[in-house]
Every structure is written in C-alpha cells, then in structure tokens.
Short mmCIF file of C-alpha atoms in Angstrom, two decimals:
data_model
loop_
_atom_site.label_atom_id
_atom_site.label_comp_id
_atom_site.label_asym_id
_atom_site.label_seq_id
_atom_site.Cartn_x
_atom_site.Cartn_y
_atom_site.Cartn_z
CA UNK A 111 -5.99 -17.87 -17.67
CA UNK A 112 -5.75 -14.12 -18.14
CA UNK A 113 -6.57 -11.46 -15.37
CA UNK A 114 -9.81 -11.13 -16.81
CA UNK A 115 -11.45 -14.48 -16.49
CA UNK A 116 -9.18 -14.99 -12.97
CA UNK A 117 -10.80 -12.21 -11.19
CA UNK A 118 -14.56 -13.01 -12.51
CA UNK A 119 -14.30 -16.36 -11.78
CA UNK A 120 -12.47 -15.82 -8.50
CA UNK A 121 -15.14 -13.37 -7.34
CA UNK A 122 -16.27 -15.17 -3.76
CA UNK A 123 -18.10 -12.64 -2.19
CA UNK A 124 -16.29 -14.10 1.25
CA UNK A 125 -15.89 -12.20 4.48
CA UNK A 126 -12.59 -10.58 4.86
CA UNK A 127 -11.41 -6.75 4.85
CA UNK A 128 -10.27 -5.57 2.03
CA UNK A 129 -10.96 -2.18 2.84
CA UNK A 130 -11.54 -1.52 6.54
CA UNK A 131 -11.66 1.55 6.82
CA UNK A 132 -14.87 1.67 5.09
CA UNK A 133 -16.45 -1.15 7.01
CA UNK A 134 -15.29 -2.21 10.55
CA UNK A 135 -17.09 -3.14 13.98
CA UNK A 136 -16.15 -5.00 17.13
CA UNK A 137 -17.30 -8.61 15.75
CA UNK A 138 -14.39 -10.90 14.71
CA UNK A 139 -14.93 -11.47 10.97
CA UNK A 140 -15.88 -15.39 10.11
CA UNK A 141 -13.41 -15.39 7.36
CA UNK A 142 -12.12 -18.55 4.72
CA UNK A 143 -8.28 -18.64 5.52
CA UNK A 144 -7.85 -19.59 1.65
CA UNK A 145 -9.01 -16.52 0.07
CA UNK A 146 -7.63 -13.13 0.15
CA UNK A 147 -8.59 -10.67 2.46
CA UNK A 148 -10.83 -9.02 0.13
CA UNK A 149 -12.97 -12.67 -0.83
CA UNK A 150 -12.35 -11.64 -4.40
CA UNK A 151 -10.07 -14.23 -4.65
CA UNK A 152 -10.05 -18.30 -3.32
CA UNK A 153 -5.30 -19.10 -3.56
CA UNK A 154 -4.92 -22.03 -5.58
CA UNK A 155 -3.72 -24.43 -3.31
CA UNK A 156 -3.90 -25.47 0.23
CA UNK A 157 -0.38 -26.36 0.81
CA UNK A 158 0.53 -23.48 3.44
CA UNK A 159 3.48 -23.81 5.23
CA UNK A 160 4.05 -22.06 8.45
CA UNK A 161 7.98 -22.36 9.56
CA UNK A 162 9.01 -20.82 13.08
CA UNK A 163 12.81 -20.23 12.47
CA UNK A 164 14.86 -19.63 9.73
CA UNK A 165 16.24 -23.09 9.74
CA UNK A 166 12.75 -24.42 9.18
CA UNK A 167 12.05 -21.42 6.28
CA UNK A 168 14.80 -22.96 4.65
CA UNK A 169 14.51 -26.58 4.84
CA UNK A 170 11.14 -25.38 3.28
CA UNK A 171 12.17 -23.74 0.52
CA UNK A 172 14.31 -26.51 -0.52
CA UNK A 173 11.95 -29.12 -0.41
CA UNK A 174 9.46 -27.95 -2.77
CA UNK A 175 9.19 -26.90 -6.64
CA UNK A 176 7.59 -23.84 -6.54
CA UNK A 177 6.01 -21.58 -3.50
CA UNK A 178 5.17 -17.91 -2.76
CA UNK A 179 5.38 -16.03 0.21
CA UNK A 180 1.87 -14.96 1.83
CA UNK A 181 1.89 -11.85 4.22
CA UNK A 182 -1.54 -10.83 5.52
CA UNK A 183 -3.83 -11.35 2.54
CA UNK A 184 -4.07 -7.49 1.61
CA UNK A 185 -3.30 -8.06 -2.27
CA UNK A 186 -6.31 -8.01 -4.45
CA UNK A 187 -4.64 -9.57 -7.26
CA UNK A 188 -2.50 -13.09 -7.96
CA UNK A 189 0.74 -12.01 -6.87
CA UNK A 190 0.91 -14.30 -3.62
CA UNK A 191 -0.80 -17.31 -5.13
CA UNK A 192 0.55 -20.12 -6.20
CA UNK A 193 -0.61 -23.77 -7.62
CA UNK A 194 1.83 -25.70 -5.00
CA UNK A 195 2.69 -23.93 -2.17
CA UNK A 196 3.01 -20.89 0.23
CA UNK A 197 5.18 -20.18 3.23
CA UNK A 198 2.85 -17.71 5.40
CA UNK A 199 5.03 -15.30 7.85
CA UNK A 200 2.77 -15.12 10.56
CA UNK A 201 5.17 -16.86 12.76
CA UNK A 202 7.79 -14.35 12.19
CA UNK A 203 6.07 -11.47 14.53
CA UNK A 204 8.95 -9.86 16.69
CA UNK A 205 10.54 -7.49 17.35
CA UNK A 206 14.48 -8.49 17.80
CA UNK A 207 16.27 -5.21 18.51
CA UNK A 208 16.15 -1.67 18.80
CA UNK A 209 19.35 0.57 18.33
CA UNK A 210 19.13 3.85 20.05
CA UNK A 211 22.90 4.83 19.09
CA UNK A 212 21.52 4.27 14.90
CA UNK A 213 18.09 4.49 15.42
CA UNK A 214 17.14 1.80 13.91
CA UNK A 215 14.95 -1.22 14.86
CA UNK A 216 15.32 -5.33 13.45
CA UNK A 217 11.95 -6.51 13.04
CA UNK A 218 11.23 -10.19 11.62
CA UNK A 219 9.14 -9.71 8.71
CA UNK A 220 5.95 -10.71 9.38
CA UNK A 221 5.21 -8.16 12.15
CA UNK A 222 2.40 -6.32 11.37
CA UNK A 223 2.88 -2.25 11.69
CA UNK A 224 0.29 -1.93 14.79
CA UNK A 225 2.43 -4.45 16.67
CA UNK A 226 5.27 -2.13 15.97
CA UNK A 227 4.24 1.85 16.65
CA UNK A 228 3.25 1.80 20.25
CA UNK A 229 6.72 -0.39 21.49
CA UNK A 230 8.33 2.18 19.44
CA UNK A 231 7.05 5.15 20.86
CA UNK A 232 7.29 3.92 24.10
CA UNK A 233 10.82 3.76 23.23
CA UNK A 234 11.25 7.81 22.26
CA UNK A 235 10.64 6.54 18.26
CA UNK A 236 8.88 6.35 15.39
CA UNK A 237 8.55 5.73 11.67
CA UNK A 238 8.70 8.04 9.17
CA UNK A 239 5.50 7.14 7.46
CA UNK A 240 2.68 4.72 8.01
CA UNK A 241 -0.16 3.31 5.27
CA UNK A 242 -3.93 3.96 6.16
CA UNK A 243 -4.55 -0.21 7.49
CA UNK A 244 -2.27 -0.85 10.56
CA UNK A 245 -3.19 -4.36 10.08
CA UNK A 246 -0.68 -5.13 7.18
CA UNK A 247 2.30 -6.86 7.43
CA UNK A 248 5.98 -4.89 7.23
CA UNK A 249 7.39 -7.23 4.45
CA UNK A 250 4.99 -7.59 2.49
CA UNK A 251 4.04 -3.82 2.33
CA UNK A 252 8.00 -3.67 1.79
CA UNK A 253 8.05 -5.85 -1.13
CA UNK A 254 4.91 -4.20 -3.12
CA UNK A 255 5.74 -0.60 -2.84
CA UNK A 256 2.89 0.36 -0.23
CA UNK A 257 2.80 3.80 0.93
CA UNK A 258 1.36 6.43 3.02
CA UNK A 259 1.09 10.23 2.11
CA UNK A 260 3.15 13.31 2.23
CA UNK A 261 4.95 14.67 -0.72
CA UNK A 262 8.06 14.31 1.20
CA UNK A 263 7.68 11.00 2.59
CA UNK A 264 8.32 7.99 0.53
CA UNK A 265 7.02 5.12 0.40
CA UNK A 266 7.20 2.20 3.28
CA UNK A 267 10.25 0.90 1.58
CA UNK A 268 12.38 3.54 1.97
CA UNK A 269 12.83 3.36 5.52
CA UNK A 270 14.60 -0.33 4.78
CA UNK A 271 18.18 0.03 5.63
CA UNK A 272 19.02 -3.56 6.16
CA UNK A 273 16.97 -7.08 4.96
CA UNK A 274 17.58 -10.87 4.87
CA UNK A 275 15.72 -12.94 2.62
CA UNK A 276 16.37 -16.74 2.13
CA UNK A 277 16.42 -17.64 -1.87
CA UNK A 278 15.53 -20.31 -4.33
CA UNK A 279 18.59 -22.06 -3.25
CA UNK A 280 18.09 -22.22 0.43
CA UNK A 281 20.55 -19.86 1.36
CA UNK A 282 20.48 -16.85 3.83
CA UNK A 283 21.18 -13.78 2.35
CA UNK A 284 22.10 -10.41 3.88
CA UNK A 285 21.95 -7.19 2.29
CA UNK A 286 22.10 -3.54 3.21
CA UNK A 287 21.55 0.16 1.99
CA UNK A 288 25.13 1.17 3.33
CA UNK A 289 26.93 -1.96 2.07
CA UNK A 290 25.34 -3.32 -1.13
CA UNK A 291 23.37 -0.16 -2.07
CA UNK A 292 22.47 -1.13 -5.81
CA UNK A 293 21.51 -4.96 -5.62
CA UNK A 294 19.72 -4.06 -2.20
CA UNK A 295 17.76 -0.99 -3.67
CA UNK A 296 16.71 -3.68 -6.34
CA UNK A 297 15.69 -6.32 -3.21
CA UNK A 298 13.65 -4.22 -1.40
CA UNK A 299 10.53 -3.91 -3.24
CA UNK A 300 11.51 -7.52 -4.48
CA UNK A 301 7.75 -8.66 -5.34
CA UNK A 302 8.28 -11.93 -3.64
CA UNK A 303 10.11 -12.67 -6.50
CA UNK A 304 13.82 -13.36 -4.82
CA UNK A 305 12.99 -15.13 -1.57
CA UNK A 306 11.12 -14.97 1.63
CA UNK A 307 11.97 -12.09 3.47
CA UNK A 308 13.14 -13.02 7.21
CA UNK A 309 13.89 -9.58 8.68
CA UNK A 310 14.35 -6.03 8.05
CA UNK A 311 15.62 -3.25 9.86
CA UNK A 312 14.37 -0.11 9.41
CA UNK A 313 15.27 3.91 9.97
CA UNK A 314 13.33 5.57 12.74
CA UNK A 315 13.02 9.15 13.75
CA UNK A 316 12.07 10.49 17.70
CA UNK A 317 8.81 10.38 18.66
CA UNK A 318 6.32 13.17 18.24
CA UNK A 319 3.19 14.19 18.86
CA UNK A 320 0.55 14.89 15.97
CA UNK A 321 -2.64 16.69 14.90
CA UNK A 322 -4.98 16.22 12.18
CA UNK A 323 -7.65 18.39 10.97
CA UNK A 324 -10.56 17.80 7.90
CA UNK A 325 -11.59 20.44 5.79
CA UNK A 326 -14.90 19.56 3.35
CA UNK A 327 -15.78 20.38 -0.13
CA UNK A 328 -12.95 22.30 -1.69
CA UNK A 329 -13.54 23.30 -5.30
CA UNK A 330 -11.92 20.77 -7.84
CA UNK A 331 -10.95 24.09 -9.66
CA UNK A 332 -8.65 24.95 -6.82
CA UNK A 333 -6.39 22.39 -7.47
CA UNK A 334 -5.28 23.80 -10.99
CA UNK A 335 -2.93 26.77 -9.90
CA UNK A 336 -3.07 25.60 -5.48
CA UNK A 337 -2.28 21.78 -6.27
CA UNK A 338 1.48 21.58 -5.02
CA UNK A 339 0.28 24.45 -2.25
CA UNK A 340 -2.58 22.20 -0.74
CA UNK A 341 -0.33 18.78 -0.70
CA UNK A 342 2.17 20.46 1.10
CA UNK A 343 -0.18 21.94 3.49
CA UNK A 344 1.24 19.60 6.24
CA UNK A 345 3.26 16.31 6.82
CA UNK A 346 0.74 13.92 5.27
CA UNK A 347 -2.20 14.98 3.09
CA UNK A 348 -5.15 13.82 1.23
CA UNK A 349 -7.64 14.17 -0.64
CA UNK A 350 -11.07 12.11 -1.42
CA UNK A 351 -13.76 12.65 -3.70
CA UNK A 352 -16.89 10.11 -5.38
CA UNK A 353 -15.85 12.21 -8.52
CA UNK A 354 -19.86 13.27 -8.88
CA UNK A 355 -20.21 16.90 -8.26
CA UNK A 356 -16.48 18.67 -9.12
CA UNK A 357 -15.11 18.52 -5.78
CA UNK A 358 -12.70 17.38 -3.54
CA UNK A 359 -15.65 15.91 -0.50
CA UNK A 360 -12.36 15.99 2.23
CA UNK A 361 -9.15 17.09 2.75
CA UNK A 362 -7.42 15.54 5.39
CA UNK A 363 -4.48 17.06 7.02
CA UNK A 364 -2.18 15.44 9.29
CA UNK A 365 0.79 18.07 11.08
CA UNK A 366 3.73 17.25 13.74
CA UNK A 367 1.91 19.13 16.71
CA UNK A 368 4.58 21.90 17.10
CA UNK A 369 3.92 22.85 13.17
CA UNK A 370 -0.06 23.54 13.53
CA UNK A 371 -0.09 26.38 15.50
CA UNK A 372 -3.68 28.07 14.53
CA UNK A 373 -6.42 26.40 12.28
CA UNK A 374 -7.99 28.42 9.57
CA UNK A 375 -11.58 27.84 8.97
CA UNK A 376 -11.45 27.72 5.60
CA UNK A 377 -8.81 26.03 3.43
CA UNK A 378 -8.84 26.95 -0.25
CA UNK A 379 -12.48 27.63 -0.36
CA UNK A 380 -13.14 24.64 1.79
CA UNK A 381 -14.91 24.55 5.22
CA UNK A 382 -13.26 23.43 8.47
CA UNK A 383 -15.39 20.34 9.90
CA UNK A 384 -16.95 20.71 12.97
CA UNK A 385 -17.22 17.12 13.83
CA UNK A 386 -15.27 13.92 13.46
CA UNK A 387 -15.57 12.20 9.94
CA UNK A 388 -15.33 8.94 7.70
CA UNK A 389 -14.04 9.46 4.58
CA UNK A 390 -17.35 8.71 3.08
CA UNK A 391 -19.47 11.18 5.38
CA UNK A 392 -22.72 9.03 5.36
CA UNK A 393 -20.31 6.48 7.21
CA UNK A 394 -19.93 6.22 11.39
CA UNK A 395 -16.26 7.57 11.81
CA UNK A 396 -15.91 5.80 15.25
CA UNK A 397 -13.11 3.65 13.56
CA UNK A 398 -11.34 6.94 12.67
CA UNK A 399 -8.49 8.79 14.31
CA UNK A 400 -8.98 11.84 16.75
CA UNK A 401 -9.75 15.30 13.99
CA UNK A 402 -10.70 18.65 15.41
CA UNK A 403 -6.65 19.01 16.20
CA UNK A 404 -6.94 16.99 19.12
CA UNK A 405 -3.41 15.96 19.79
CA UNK A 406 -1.80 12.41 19.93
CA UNK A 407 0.76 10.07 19.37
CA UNK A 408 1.87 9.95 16.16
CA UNK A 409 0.85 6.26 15.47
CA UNK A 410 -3.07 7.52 16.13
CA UNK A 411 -2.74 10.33 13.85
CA UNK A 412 -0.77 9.37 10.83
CA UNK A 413 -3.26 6.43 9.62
CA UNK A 414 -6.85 7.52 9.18
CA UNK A 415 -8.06 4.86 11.28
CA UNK A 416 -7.57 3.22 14.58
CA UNK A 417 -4.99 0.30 15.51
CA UNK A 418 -7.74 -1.43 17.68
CA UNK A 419 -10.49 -1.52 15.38
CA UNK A 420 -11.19 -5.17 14.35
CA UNK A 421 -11.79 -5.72 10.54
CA UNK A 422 -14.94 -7.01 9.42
CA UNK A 423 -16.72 -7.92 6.22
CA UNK A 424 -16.20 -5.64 3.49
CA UNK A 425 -17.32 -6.51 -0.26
CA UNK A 426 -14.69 -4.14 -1.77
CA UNK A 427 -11.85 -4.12 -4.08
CA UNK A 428 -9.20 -1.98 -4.90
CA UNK A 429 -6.73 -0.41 -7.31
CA UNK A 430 -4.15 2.34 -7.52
CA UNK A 431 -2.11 4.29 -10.06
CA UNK A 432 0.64 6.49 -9.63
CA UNK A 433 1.48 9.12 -12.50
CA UNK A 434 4.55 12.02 -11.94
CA UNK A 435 3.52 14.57 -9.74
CA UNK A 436 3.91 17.40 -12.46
CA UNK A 437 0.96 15.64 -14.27
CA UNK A 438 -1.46 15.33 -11.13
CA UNK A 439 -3.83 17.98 -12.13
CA UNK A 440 -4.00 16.76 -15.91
CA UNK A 441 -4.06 13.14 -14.57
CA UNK A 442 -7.16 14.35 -12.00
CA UNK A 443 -9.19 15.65 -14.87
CA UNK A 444 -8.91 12.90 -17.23
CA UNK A 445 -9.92 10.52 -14.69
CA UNK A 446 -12.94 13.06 -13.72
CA UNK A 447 -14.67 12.87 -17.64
CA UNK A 448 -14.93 9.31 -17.03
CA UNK A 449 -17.35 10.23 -13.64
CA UNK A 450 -20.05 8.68 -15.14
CA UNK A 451 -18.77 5.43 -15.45
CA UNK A 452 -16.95 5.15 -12.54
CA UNK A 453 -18.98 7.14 -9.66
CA UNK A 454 -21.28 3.95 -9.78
CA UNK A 455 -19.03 1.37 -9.24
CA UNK A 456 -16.76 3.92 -6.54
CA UNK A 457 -17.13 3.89 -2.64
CA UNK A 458 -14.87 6.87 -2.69
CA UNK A 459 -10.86 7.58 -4.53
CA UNK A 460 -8.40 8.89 -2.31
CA UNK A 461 -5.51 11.16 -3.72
CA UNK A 462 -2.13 11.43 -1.97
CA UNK A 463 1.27 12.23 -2.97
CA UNK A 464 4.61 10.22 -2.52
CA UNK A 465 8.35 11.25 -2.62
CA UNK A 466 10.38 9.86 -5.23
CA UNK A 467 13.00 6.96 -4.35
CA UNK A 468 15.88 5.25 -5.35
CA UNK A 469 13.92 1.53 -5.64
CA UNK A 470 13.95 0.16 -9.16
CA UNK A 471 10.75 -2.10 -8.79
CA UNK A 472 9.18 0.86 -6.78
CA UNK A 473 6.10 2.62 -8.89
CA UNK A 474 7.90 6.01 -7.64
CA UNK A 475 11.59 5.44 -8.76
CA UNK A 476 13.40 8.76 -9.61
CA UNK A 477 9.74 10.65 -9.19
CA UNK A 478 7.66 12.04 -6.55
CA UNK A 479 4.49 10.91 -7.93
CA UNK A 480 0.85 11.54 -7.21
CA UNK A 481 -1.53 8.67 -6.31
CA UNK A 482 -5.26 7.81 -7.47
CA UNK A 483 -6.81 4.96 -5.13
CA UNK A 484 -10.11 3.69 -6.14
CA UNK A 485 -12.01 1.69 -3.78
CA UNK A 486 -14.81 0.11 -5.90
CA UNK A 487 -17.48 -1.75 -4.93
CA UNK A 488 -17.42 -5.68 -5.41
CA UNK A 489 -19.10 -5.77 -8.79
CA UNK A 490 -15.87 -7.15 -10.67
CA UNK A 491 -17.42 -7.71 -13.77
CA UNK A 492 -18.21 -4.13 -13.94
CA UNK A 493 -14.72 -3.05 -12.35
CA UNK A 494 -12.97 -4.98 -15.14
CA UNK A 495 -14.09 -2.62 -17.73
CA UNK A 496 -13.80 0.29 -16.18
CA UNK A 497 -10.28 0.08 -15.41
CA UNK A 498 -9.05 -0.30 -18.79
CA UNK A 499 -10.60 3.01 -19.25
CA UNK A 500 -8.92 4.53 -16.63
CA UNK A 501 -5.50 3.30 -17.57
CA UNK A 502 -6.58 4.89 -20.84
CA UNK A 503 -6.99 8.20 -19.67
CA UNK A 504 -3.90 8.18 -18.04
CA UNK A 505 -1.86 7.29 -20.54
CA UNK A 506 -0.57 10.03 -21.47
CA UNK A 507 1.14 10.09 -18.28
CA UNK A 508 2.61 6.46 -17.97
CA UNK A 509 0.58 5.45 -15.01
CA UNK A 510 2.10 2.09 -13.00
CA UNK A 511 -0.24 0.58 -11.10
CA UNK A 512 0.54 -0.72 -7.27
CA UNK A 513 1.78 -4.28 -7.10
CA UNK A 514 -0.94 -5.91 -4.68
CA UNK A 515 -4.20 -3.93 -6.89
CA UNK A 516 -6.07 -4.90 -9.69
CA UNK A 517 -5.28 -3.22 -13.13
CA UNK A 518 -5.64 -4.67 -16.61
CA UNK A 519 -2.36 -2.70 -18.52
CA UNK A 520 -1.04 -5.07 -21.01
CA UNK A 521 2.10 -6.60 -19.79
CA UNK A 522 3.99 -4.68 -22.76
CA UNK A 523 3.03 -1.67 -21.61
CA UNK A 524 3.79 -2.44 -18.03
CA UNK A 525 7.43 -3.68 -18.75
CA UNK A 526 7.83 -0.68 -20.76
CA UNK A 527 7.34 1.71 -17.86
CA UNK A 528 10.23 -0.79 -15.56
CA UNK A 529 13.26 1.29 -16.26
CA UNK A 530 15.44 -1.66 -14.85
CA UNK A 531 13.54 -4.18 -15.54
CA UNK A 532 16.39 -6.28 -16.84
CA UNK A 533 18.12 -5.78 -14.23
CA UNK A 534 15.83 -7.38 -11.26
CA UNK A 535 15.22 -10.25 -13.52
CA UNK A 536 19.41 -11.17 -13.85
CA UNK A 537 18.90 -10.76 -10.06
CA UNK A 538 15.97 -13.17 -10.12
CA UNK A 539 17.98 -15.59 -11.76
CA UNK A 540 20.77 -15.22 -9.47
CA UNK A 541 18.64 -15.45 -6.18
CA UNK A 542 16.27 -17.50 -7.69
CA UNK A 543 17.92 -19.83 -10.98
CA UNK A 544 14.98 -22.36 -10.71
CA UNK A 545 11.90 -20.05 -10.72
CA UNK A 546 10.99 -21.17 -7.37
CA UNK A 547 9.41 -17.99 -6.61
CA UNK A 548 7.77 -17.30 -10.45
CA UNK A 549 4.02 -17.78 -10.34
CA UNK A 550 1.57 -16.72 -13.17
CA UNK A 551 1.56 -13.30 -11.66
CA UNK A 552 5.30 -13.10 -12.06
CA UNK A 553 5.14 -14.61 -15.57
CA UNK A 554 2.56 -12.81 -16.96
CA UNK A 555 3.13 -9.23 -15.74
CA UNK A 556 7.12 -9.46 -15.93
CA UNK A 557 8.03 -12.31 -18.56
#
C-alpha cells in the first residue's frame, strides 16, 4: 500500500494533538491509544509492549520477529508502525544523572523535554535548544531530526554526546561522540531503524534567563536583501505567514535577556505588538509564552507555548521541508505562487532556520538549512495533492522532508538526496542483520 492510499484510508478524524499549539484547553483529551497523536492514522497492530528495565527491553526484542519503537505518537506518517509489534518507552521517564564537572545530564529515553527543563534549571542548566511541543519525547525527537530555531542552533540531536540502544540481536550497545564519533554520528538520528534507544546523555549549557518579543506584518519583500539579517535578529527566530496577502503575519523573536537591551518598534517595516499573540492572531494565545519582553526562564521562552498546557483535540496534520539556507528566499517564493492552492488547506507555515551538523541521516547534514512547516488542516485527500506540488517547487533546491511528516517525494529522489545512505544501511545490517526494526516505512522510503 503506497503513502497515498495509507494516509486516505487511515484518515480517523480521532482526538489527539497533533498540533497543540493551535488548539489546547484544560480538558484531558478522550483519545484512542492506537492511533497517532494526530488521529490521521489507526498503528497496525495492538501488540504494544511496555518493558520497565533494560533486561525486560531486551528479552523483548528477542522474542519477537519484527517491532518498532513508539515514542509519544507525534509522527504523522508510518515510521513507528508496525504489523506485529511495538515496544512503547513510556516507562523509561528519568532522569539518572547530572554531571556538573561535564555538564552533561543521562536521561532514559523516553523522558519527555517538559519533564526535563525545570529539574535542569533548578540545577544552574539548560539545553541548547528546545522544539515548539514540550510534550515530545527526547529519543524519539533524537532519532527523526526534530528541531527548534536559531540559525546557530542545531537541531535536538546535536546536543547527543553519549546513547545506548539495544539491537536486533538483543544486545546493549554503547556509543559516544568522543569515542566512536563516525558510527555514533550515524546512530543518532537512527530512525528507529538500529534499536530501541535506552538512554542518552546530552550537552547542557548554564542557565539563563530569556525574552521574547513579536513583531506583525513585515513585508515579504524584506526578506530578499534582510533575510540572513532578520534570522539572526536573536537566539531563536521565526517567521509565520497563511501565504495570502505577501507577508510575513509574525515574527517571533526569542533573545538571552542580557542581549535585548532596548526594543525597536518597528522591525524591518514591521510593527511591534502591543499584546500577547497566537501564531494565528484570530486564536486565544493563553497557551503561549510570556511576549512584550517580559523576562523568564529559558524553558518558558524558547518554545512558543507553555509546558502546562494540556493537549486537546486538534484535526491537523503536518509536514516540513528543509532546503540550504542560501536558497531560502528562492525556496520562499516558489512556495508563495502556489498560495492559491495551499492557503485553503493551511492553518498557518512557520519558517525557521537550523545550523548545519555532522549527522548523516539528519535533513541538515553539512548545511545550515532553512525550514518550511505547514500545518494543514485535516482534509488529507486534499493535502495529498498539494504536497507533491510543493516538493515540486522546491526542487530546484533538493528539499528533504522531516522524518515523522507527511511528504509524497518518490523514494528515488529521497535516497538520492542521503549522502551516506549506504552507509547507515551496512550499519543497519550490522545492528540489525534480521530486519527486526524494517517496517514498510523503512522499506519503502530507504530500500
């Protein structure tokens, strides 16, 4: 069954969050444990497997034929299901040291980054970069490249320094950045594809305080000669727009405290806000972090929205493509002469920028790249052939999509764009010699 028919026969319109940030309240969500987070997708079997310890995680993976790991649902596509079985990480939640000396902290992998920031900063730490949803898992964001924004932070991955998985075989397996720096730079963003991940240490920095101020309706013009100038324009920036009337709707700017001395009114041509907002304006931003340049901890300012918020149902789903940086403005205006075909099937596209790593499977591999995110309303029928034309107009740039979205690129194509391709697939086969961990995700978009 090809992508296609998957995802438009898949399409439960089940509670979940696939994007909270656009819908959110107090109210627990009523939600289907078997489909995603999203409800565009029902996994395809029921076998879920919930070990403790690592003994049990491998006696697990031993037993059984095939199995994939399953974080906290946030993939919109097939890459955590399997026919036969899945070993959820839900169990594996702590924290198991911090190292002041190193600064570094050894997490198990199913700890979910919210968990994490406020022990941290308690602690006189904190990570170098955090993704919008505080909900999400630190594995599994790990092992699909998932980022946040700054043009000098990479992605979630890079601040891995040390990981053990357990493979196909059963066996434990440490690796580190300082020790095995080329088969664990391949292991990192690993897919699922090699084991299940067990625990990861990861590189902190001191704590800090942050501000983070919204500017509104900057001129998409701007962004030809200013683009590199307005990305830089503090430690984590971007950008959203419904693509409808040739603008950038909000710039969000997120500074260490210390760097944002003053705040202009005007940024670029674009207006300082005078109140708290959503990223889509017509939305309540009560779910949002603290604008205006209040100051806070870094943990409350870095993601746009709160660590407290509970997720409720929202009938969204989403995709993301990642093109060099050098190409951003190019890749921006392509994407724009398609507005009319995709502004109606768009809650909003956020644009941020990523440093370039040293990751193989990682979409930004030897490239700071730029980032379009579309968050498109659940019509997936109509989604499905609007993508292809977006994938289109960015081909002139060699777009790769993020791991855990939808996107219909030909596998070809895909492969094409995997500089080492080859490479993680010998360490498949090592790791992994009876395709334990292949599912038709694997097969299809790798094989």
């Amino acid at each position: 069954m090809n992508k296609r028919t998957f995802l438009k026969t898949s399409s439960v319109l089940a509670a979940g969050a696939a994007f909270p940030q656009l819908f959110s309240c107090a109210e627990k969500p009523k939600s289907d444990p078997r489909t995603n987070w999203a409800g565009n997708l029902t996994y395809s079997t029921d076998n879920l497997h919930t070990p403790k310890t690592v003994a049990e995680l491998q006696e697990t993976i031993k037993k059984v034929k095939k199995v994939r790991g399953l974080g906290t649902k946030h993939c919109f596509n097939k890459i955590a299901d399997s026919t036969e079985n899945q070993i959820s990480s839900a169990e594996f939640n702590k924290i198991i040291s911090l190292d002041k000396e190193k600064q570094t902290i050894t997490v198990e992998a199913g700890i979910k980054y919210g968990d994490l920031c406020k022990y941290l900063d308690e602690n006189g730490f904190a990570l170098y970069n955090l993704a919008s949803l505080p909900h999400i898992s630190v594995a599994g964001a790990c092992a699909t490249g998932t980022h946040g924004s700054g043009i000098k932070n990479g992605n979630l991955a890079t601040q891995v320094v040390a990981l053990e998985f357990v493979n196909g075989k059963g066996e434990i397996v440490n690796l580190s950045k300082e020790k095995d720096r080329e088969e664990f730079g391949m292991a990192v963003v690993n897919l699922g594809a090699l084991g299940i991940v067990s625990k990861m240490t990861l590189a902190l920095q001191p704590t800090f305080k942050m501000k983070q101020i919204v500017y509104q309706n900057l001129p998409m013009a701007e962004l030809e000669k200013n683009f590199e100038a307005i990305m830089s324009a503090g430690y984590s920036v971007s950008l959203f727009t419904d693509w409808t009337k040739k603008n950038i709707s909000e710039v969000w700017i997120k500074s260490k405290a210390d760097d944002m001395k003053e705040i202009a009114p005007e940024f670029f041509g674009a207006k300082l806000q005078t109140k708290n907002l959503h990223p889509i304006e017509a939305i309540d931003p009560v779910n949002c972090t603290d604008q205006m340049g209040v100051e806070g901890p870094w943990y409350e300012r870095m993601p746009h929205f709160k660590m407290g918020f509970t997720p409720s149902s929202g009938k969204e789903l989403q995709s993301e493509f990642f093109i060099a940086f050098e190409n951003a403005y190019e890749g921006l205006i392509a994407i724009e002469k398609l507005n009319e075909k995709v502004s109606p099937h768009l809650f909003i596209t956020e644009v941020r920028a990523i440093a370039g790593d040293d990751l193989p499977m990682s979409p930004m591999y030897k490239k700071t790249c730029v980032a379009f995110h579309f968050t498109w309303k659940q019509e997936t029928e109509e989604v499905l052939k609007v993508l292809p034309l977006v994938e289109e107009a960015l081909a002139p740039f060699n777009p790769r999509p993020h791991w855990g979205k939808i996107f219909t690129l030909k596998p070809s194509v895909l492969q094409s764009r995997i500089e080492k391709l080859n490479d993680f697939k010998a360490l498949m086969t090592k790791h992994d010699p009876e395709g334990k961990f292949r599912n038709e995700f694997i097969d299809t978009n790798l094989f």
